[in-house]
Short mmCIF file of C-alpha atoms in Angstrom, two decimals:
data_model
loop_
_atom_site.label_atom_id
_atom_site.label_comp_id
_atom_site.label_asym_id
_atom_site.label_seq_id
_atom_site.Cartn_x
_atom_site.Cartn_y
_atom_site.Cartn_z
CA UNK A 26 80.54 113.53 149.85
CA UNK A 27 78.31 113.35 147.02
CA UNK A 28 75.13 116.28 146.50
CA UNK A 29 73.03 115.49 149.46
CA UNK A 30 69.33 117.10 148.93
CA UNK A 31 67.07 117.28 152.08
CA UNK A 32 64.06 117.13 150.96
CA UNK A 33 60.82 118.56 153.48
CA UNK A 34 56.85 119.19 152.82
CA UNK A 35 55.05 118.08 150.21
CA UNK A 36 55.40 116.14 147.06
CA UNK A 37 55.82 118.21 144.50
CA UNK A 38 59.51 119.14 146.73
CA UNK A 39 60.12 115.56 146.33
CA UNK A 40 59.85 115.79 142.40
CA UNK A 41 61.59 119.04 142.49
CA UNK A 42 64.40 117.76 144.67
CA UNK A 43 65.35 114.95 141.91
CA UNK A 44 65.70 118.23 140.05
CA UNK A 45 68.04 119.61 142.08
CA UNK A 46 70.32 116.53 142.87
CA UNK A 47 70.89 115.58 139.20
CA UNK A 48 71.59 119.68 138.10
CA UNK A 49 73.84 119.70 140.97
CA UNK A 50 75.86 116.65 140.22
CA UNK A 51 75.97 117.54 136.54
CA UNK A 52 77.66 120.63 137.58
CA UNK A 53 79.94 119.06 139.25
CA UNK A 54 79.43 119.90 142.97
CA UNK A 55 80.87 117.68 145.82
CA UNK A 56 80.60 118.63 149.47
CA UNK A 57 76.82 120.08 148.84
CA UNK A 58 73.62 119.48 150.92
CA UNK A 59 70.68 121.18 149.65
CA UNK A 60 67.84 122.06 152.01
CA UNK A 61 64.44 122.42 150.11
CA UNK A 62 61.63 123.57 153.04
CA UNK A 63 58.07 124.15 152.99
CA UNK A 64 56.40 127.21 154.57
CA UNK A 65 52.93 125.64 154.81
CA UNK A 66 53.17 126.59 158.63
CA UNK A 67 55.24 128.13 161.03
CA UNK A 68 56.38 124.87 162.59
CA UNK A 69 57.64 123.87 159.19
CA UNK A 70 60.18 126.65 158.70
CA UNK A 71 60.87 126.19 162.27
CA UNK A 72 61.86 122.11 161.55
CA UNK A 73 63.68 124.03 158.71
CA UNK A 74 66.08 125.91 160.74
CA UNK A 75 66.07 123.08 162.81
CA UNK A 76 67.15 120.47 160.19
CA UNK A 77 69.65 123.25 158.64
CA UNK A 78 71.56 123.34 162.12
CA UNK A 79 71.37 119.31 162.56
CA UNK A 80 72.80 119.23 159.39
CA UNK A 81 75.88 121.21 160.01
CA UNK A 82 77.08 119.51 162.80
CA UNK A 83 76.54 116.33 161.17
CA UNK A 84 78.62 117.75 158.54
CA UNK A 85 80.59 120.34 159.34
CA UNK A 86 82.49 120.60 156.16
CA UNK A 87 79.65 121.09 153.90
CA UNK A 88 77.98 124.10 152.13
CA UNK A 89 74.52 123.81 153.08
CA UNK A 90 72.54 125.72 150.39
CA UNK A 91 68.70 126.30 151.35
CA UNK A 92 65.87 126.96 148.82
CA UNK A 93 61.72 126.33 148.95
CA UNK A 94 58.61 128.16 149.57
CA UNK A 95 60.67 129.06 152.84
CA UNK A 96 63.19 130.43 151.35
CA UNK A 97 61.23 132.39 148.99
CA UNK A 98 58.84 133.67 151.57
CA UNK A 99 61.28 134.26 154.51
CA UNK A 100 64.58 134.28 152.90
CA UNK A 101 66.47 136.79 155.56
CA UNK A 102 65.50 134.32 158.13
CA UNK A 103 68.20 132.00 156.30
CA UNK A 104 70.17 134.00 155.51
CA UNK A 105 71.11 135.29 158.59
CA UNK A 106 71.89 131.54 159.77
CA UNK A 107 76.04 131.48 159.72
CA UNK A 108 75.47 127.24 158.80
CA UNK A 109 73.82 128.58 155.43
CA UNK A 110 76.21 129.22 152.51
CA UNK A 111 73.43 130.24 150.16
CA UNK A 112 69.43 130.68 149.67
CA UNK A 113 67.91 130.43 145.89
CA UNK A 114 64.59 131.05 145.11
CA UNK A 115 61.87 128.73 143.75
CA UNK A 116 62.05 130.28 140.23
CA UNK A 117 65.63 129.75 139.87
CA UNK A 118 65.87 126.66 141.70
CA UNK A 119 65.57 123.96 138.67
CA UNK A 120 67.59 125.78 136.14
CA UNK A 121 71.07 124.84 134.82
CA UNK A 122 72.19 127.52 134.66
CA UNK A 123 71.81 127.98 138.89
CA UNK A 124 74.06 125.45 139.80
CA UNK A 125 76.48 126.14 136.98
CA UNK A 126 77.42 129.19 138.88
CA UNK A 127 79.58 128.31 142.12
CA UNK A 128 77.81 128.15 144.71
CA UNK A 129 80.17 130.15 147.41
CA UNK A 130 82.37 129.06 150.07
CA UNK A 131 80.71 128.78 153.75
CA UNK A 132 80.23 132.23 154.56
CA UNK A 133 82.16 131.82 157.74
CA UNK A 134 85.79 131.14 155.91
CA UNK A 135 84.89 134.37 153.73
CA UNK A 136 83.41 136.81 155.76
CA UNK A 137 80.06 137.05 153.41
CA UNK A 138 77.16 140.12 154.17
CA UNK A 139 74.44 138.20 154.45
CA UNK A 140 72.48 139.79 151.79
CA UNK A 141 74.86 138.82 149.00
CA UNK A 142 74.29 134.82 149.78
CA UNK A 143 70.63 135.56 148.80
CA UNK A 144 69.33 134.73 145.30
CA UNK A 145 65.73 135.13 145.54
CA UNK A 146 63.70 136.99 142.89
CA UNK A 147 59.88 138.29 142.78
CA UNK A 148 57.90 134.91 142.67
CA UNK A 149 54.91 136.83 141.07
CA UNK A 150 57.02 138.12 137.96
CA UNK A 151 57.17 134.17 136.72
CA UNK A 152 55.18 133.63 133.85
CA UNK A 153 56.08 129.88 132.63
CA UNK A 154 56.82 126.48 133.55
CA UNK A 155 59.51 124.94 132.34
CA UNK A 156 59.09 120.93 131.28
CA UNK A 157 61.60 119.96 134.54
CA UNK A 158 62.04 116.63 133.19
CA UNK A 159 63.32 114.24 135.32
CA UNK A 160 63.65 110.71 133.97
CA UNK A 161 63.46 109.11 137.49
CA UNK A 162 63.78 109.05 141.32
CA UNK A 163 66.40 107.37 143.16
CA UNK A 164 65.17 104.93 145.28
CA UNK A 165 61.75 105.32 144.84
CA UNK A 166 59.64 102.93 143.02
CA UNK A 167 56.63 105.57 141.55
CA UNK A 168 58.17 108.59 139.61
CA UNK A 169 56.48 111.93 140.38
CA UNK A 170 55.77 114.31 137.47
CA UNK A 171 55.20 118.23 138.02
CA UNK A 172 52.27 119.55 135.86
CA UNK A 173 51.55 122.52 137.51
CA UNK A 174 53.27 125.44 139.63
CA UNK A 175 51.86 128.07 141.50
CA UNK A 176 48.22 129.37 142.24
CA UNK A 177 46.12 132.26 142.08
CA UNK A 178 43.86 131.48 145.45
CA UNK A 179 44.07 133.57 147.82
CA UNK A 180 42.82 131.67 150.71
CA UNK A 181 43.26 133.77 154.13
CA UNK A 182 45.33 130.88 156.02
CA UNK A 183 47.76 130.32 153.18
CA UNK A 184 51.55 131.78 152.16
CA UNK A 185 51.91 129.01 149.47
CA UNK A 186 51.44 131.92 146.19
CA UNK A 187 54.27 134.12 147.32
CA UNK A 188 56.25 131.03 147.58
CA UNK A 189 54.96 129.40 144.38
CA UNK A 190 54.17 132.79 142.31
CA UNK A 191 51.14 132.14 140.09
CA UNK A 192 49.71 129.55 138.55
CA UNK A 193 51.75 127.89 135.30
CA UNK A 194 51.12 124.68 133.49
CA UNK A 195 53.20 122.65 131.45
CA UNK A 196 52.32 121.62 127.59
CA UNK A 197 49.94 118.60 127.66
CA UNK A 198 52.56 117.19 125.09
CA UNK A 199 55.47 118.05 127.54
CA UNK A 200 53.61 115.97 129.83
CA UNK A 201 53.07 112.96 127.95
CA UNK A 202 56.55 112.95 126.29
CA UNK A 203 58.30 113.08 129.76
CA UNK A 204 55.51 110.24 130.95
CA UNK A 205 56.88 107.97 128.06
CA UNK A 206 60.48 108.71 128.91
CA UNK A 207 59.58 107.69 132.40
CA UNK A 208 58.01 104.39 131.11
CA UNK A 209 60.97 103.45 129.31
CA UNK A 210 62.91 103.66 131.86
CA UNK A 211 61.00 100.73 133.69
CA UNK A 212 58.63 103.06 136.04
CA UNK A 213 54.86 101.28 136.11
CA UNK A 214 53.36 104.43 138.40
CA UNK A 215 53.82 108.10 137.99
CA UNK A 216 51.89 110.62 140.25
CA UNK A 217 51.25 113.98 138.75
CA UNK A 218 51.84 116.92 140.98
CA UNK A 219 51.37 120.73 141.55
CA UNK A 220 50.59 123.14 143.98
CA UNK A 221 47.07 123.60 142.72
CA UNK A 222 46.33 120.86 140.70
CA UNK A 223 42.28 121.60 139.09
CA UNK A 224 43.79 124.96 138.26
CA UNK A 225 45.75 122.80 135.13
CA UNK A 226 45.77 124.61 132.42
CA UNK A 227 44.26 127.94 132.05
CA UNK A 228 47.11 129.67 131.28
CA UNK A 229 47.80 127.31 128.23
CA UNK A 230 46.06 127.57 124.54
CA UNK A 231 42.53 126.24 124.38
CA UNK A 232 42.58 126.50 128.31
CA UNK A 233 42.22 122.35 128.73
CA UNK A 234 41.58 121.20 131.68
CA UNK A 235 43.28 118.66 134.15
CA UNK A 236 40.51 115.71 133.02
CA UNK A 237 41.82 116.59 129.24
CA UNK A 238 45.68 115.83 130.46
CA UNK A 239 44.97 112.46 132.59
CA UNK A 240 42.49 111.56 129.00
CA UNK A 241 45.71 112.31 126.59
CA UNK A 242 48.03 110.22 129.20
CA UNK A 243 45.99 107.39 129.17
CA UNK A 244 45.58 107.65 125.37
CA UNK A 245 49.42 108.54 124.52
CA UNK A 246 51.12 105.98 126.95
CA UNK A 247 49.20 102.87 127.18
CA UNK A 248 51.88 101.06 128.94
CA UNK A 249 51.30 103.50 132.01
CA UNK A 250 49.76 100.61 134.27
CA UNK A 251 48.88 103.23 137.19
CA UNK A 252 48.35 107.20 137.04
CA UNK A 253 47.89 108.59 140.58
CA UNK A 254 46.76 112.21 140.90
CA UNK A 255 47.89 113.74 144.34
CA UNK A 256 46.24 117.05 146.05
CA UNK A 257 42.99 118.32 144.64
CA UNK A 258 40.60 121.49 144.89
CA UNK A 259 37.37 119.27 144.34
CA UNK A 260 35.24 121.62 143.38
CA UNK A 261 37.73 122.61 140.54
CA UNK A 262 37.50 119.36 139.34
CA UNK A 263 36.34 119.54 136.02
CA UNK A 264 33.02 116.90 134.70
CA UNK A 265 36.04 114.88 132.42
CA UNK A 266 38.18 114.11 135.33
CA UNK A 267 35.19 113.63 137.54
CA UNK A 268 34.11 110.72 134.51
CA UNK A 269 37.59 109.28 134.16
CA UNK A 270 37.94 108.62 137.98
CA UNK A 271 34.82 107.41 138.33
CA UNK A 272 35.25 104.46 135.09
CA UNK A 273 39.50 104.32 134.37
CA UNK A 274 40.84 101.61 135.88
CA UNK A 275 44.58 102.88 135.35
CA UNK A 276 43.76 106.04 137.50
CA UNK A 277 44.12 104.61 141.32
CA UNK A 278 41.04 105.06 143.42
CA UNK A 279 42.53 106.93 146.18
CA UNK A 280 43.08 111.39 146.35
CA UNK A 281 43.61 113.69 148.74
CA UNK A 282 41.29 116.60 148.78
CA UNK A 283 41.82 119.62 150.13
CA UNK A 284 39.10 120.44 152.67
CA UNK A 285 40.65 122.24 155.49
CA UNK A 286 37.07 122.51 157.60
CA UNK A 287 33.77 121.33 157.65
CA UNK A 288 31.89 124.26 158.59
CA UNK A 289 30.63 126.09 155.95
CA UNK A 290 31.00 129.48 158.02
CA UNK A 291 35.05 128.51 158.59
CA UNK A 292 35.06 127.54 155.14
CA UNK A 293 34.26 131.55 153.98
CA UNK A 294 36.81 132.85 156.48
CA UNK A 295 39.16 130.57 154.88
CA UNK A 296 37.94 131.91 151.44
CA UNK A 297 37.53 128.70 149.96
CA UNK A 298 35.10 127.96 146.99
CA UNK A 299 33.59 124.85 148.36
CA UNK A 300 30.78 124.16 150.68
CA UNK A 301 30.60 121.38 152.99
CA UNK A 302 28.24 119.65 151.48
CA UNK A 303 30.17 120.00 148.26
CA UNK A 304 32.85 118.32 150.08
CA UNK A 305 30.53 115.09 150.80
CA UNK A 306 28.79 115.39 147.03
CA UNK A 307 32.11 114.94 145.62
CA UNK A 308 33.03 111.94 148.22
CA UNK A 309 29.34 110.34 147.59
CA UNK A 310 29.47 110.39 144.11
CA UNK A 311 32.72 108.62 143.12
CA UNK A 312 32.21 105.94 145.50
CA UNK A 313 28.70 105.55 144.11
CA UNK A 314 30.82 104.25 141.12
CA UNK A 315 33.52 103.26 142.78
CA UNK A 316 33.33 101.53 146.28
CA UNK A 317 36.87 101.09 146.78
CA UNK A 318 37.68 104.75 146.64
CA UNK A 319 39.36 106.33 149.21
CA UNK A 320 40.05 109.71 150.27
CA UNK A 321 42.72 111.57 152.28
CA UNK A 322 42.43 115.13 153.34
CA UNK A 323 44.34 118.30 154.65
CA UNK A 324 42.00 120.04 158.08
CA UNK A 325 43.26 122.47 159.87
CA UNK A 326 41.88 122.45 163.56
CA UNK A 327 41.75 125.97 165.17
CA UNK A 328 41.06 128.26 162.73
CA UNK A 329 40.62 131.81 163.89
CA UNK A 330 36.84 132.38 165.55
CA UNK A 331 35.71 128.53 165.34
CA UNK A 332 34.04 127.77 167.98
CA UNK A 333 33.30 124.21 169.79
CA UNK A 334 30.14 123.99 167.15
CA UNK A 335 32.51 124.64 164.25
CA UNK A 336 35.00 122.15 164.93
CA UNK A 337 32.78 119.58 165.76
CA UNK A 338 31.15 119.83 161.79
CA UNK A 339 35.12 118.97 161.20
CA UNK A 340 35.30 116.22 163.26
CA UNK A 341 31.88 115.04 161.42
CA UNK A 342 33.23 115.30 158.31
CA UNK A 343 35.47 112.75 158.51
CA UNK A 344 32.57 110.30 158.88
CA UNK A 345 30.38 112.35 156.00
CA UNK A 346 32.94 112.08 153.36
CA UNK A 347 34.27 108.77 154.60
CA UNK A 348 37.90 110.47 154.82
CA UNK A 349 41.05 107.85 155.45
CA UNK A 350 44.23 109.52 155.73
CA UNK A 351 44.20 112.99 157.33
CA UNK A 352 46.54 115.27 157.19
CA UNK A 353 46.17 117.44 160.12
CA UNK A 354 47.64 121.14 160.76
CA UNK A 355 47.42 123.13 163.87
CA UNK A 356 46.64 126.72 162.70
CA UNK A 357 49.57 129.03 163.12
CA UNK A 358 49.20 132.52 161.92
CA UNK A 359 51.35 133.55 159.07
CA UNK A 360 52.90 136.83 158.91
CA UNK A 361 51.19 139.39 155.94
CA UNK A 362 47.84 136.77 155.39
CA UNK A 363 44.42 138.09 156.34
CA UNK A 364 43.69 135.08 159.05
CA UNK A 365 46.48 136.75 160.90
CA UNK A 366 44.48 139.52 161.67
CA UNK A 367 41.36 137.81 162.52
CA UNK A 368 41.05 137.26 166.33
CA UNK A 369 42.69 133.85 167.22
CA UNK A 370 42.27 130.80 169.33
CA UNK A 371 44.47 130.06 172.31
CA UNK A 372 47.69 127.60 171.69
CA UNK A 373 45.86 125.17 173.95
CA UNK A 374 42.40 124.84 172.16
CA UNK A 375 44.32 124.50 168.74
CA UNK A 376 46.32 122.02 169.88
CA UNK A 377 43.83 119.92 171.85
CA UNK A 378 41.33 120.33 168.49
CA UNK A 379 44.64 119.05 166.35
CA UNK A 380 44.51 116.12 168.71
CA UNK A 381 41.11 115.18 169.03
CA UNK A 382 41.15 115.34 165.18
CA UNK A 383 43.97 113.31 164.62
CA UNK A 384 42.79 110.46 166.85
CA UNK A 385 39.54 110.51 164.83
CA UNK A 386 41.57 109.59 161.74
CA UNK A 387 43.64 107.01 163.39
CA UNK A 388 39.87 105.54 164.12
CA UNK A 389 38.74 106.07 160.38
CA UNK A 390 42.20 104.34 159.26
CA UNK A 391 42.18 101.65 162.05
CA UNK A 392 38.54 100.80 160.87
CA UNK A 393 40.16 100.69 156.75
CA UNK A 394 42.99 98.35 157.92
CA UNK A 395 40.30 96.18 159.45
CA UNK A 396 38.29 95.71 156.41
CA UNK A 397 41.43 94.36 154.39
CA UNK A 398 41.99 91.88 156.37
CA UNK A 399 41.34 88.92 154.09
CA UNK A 400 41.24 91.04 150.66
CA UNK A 401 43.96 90.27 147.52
CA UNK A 402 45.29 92.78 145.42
CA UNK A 403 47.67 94.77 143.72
CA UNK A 404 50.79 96.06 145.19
CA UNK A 405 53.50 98.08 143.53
CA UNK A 406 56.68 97.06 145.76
CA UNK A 407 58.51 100.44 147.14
CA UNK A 408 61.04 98.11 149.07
CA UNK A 409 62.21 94.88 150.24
CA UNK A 410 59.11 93.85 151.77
CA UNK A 411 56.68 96.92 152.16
CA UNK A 412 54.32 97.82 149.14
CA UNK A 413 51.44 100.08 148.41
CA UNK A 414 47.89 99.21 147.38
CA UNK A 415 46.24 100.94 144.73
CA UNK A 416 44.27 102.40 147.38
CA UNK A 417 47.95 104.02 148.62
CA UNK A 418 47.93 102.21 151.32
CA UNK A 419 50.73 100.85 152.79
CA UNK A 420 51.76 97.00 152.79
CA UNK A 421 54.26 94.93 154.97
CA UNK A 422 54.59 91.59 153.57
CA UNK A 423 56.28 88.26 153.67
CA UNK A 424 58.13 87.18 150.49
CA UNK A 425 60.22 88.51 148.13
CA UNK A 426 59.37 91.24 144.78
CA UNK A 427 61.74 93.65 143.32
CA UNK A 428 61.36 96.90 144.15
CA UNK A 429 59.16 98.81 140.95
CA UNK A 430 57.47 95.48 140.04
CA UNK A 431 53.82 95.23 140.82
CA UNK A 432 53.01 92.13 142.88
CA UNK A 433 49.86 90.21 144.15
CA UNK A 434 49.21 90.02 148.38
CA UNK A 435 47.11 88.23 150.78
CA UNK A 436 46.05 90.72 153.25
CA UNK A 437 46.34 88.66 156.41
CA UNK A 438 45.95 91.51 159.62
CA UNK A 439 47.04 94.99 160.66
CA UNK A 440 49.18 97.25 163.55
CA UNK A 441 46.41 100.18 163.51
CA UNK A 442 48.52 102.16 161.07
CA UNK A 443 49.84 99.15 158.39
CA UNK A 444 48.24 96.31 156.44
CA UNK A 445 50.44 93.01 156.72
CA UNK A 446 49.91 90.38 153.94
CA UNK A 447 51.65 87.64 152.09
CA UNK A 448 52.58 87.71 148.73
CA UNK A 449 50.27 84.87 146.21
CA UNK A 450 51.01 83.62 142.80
#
């Protein structure tokens, strides 16, 4: 069995997992599956453990090796699984050097303490990023590129920093080199990524700022056809990149923000920087230049002390901002964060408020699909038949496009959840 990598949570895993895979393989490793979690919530470690123990009776014979904020935050919790061989850290994790070194037999055959099968350092001692460059992404037609790590936020809710350490950003000329590598290679989109994107670059000489990296991309690699820029702070996001995705037609109009409420009292518990009506400037003003634009955001429904009034300014803001795609997370207290103290909400209100707020974005995304219908554009073909707009979203259509290659569709209807078109001339 070749390296297997398991890849769960958010994107910049999915860039990191390439990572892993190719380290792995160059080290020679057979009979691996590598497990890389998220610890956004508490039912994502759980689907963790979950996956880890699905995984080992799938395959029985392999050493299952877990790393990922999980990992880093919570690694005795793998550790003391008997299906885990080993658990590396998030600093370690894309080096060499890491998978040089055997990774050790299953733990059963050997008789292994625990402890010793754990390679996880202080997150907070990291200092630098290293230019992971990956040169592209099996089976996936968009390549993802890592530009930032780690963030120094301390919202109340979130474990993220003492799985990610601080913030670090790579070169702007790391960036762009591994961009042009990527284009060579035949890749038309690339999505940058980090943890805390609008933080880019203030640990780096001359401090530049995220809008100065997507200007010197655009500049430096003029074959890039389509620059995507995932998760945002928006009130971090500097007047440049506010200007370049309000006029560059290479940089796709769609982002996801991260709002999390839409009461501005929740929002100070939370200890974010933004206001609500931030939240809507932000959304107003873009489209104001740019009616296609679309938005995506995190919420979390059931915050600690929000009452019936408070959630129902999140429900709102779906509407205010004109949000598409929501990502919605059921509070969950996590062990050693302030929120964890504050008095908390009943399982039953959080998850009837997760409900009630994910129906209101199949609505908002139902009501999208249905202004498609009839519209042509751009699609850059993921697979045989399915596609995404440069709006992100997704495409199943009749005819037949290479996977990578960017074709032209006929939107022609919609399920509730997918655009169906036909591909034109």
């Amino acid at each position: 069995m070749p390296v297997e990598v398991v890849t769960l949570g958010c994107r910049l895993n999915t860039f990191e997992s390439e990572g892993m895979r190719k380290a792995a393989r160059a080290a020679g490793h057979e009979d691996l599956v590598i497990v890389n979690t998220c610890a956004v919530t508490a039912e994502a470690v759980r689907q963790a453990r979950q996956t880890i123990r699905r995984l080992h009776r799938e395959k029985p014979d392999a050493r299952i090796v877990v790393t990922g904020c999980a990992a880093q935050t919570e690694p005795e919790t793998f550790a003391g699984m008997a299906e885990v061989a080993q658990v590396i850290g998030n600093d370690i994790k894309l080096k060499d050097e890491t998978w040089v070194d055997s990774v050790p037999p299953k733990p059963a055959d050997f008789g292994l303490d625990a402890l010793e099968r754990v390679r996880v350092n202080d997150i907070m001692s990291v200092r630098e990023t290293a230019g992971h460059l990956v040169d592209g992404f099996e089976g996936r037609a968009r390549a993802f590129v890592q530009v930032q790590n780690g963030c120094d936020h301390r919202c109340t809710f979130c474990i993220i920093p003492f799985g990610r350490g601080n913030s670090r950003s790579v070169p702007m000329g790391e960036v762009v080199a591994q961009i042009s590598r990527l284009l060579a290679g035949g890749y038309r989109e690339v999505v940058l990524t980090g943890v805390d994107l609008t933080s880019y670059g203030a640990d780096l000489p001359g401090t530049p700022r995220l809008g100065a990296l997507v200007e010197a991309i655009l500049a430096h690699c003029p074959g890039l056809e389509r620059l995507r820029i995932s998760s945002i702070d928006s009130i971090e996001a500097d007047d440049k990149l506010v200007r370049l995705l309000k006029s560059e037609p290479r940089l796709m109009p769609h982002l996801h923000l991260s709002l999390q409420a839409g009461d501005n009292l929740i929002l100070k518990r939370m200890k974010r920087r933004h206001s609500r009506e931030d939240a809507i400037r932000f959304c107003t003003e873009l489209r104001a230049e740019r009616p296609d634009f679309l938005f995506g955001a995190d919420i979390i429904a059931g915050f600690p002390t929000e009452t019936e009034a408070m959630f129902a300014n999140s429900l709102d803001l779906v509407d205010a901002c004109g949000l598409t795609f929501l990502h919605v997370f059921p509070y969950s207290p996590r062990p050693g964060t302030p929120a964890a103290r504050m008095p908390q909400l009943d399982k039953a209100t959080i998850k009837d408020r997760a409900a009630r707020l994910r129906e209101k974005g199949a609505q908002a995304l139902a009501a999208h699909l249905a202004r498609s219908v009839g519209r042509v554009g751009p699609i850059l073909v993921e697979r045989a038949g399915t596609g995404r707009l440069d709006d992100f979203t997704l495409v199943r259509f009749e005819g037949m496009a290479e996977p990578g290659t960017l074709a032209q569709v006929r939107i022609t209807g919609h399920d509730g959840s997918t655009l169906s078109g036909i591909l034109v001339a």
